[in-house]
XYZ file of C-alpha atoms in Angstrom:
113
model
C 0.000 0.000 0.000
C 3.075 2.288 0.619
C 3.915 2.134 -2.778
C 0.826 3.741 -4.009
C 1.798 6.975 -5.081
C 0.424 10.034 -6.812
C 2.755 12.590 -6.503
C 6.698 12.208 -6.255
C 7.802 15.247 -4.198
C 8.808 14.564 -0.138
C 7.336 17.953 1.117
C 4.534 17.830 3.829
C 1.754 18.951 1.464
C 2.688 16.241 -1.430
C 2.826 13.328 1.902
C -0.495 15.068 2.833
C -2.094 14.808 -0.716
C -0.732 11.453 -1.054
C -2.246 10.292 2.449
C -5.786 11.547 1.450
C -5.863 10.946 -2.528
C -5.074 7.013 -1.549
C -7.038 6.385 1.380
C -10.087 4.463 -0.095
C -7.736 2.736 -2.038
C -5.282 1.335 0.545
C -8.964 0.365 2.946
C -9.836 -1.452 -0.249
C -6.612 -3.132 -0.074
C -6.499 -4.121 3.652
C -10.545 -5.045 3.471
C -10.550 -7.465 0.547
C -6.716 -9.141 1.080
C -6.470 -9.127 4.472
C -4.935 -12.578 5.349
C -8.058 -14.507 6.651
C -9.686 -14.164 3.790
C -6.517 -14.602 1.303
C -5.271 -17.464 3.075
C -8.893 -19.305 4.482
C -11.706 -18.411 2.119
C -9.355 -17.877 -1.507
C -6.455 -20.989 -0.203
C -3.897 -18.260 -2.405
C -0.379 -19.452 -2.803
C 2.371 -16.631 -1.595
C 3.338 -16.464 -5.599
C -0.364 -15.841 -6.772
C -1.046 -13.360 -4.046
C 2.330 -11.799 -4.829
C 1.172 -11.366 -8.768
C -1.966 -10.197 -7.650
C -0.140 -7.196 -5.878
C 1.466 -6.251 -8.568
C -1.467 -6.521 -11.279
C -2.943 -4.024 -8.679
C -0.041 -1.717 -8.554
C 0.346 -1.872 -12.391
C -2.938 -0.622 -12.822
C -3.069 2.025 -10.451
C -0.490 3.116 -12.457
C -1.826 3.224 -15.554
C -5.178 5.184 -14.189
C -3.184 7.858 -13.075
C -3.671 10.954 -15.318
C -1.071 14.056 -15.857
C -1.998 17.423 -14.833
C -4.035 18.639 -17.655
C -4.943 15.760 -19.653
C -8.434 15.275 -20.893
C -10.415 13.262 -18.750
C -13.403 12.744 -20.942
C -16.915 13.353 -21.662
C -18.101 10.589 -19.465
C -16.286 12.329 -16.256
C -17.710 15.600 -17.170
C -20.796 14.006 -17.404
C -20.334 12.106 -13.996
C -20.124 15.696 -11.945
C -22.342 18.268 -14.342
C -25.598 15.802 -14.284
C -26.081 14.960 -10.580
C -25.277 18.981 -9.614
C -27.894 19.938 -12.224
C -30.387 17.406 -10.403
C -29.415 18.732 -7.241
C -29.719 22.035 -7.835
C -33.163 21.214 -10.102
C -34.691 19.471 -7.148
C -33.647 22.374 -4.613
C -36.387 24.392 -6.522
C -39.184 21.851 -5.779
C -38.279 21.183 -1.815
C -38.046 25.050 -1.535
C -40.095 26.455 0.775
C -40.660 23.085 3.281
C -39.709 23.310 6.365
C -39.947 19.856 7.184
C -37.267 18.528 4.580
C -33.897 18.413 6.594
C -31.696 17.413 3.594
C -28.634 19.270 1.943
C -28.956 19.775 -1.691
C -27.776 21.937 -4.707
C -24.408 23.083 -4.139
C -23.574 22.613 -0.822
C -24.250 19.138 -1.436
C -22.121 19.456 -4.415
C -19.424 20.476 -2.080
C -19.588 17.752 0.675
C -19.645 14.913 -1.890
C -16.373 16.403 -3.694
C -14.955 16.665 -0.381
């Protein structure tokens, strides 16, 4: 997991980014090859579960993008569609009291964070 990287630089703020850009990732990790259910449930051989490391590593890798480079429509997509629903349905819950839910941009906000 240590070895997942995203940015090369040693100062505090590039550890820090690292730290929270991999998070998910490295719980993924521990939660699905932790070594009850690698070595109980799967019966994985030390060579197998060393491969499947490095398949792992080798596409993290590969899903990295560069500063700048074009994303795609689809990811656009993935972030314009649900704020314009959000902010959409903020019009029709406007005005009830009894409604207690975040939407619109705030929302927007707490799911990017």
């Amino acid at each position: 997991c240590d070895s997942l990287k995203i940015i090369t630089e040693r100062d505090q703020i590039s550890k820090d980014t690292n730290t929270n850009a991999t998070i998910l990732m490295k719980i993924a990790i521990r939660f699905y090859l932790c070594s009850k259910k690698v070595i109980l449930q799967e019966k994985m051989s030390k060579d197998s579960f060393n491969w499947l490391l490095g398949e792992i590593k080798s596409r993290f890798d590969k899903s990295l993008s560069h500063p700048g480079e074009m994303v795609g429509s689809i990811a656009a997509q993935s972030m314009g569609e649900p704020a314009t629903q959000m902010t959409l349905n903020t019009f029709h819950s406007a005005g009830i009291s009894s409604k207690n839910v975040t939407l619109g941009v705030p929302r927007l906000k707490e799911i990017i964070n």
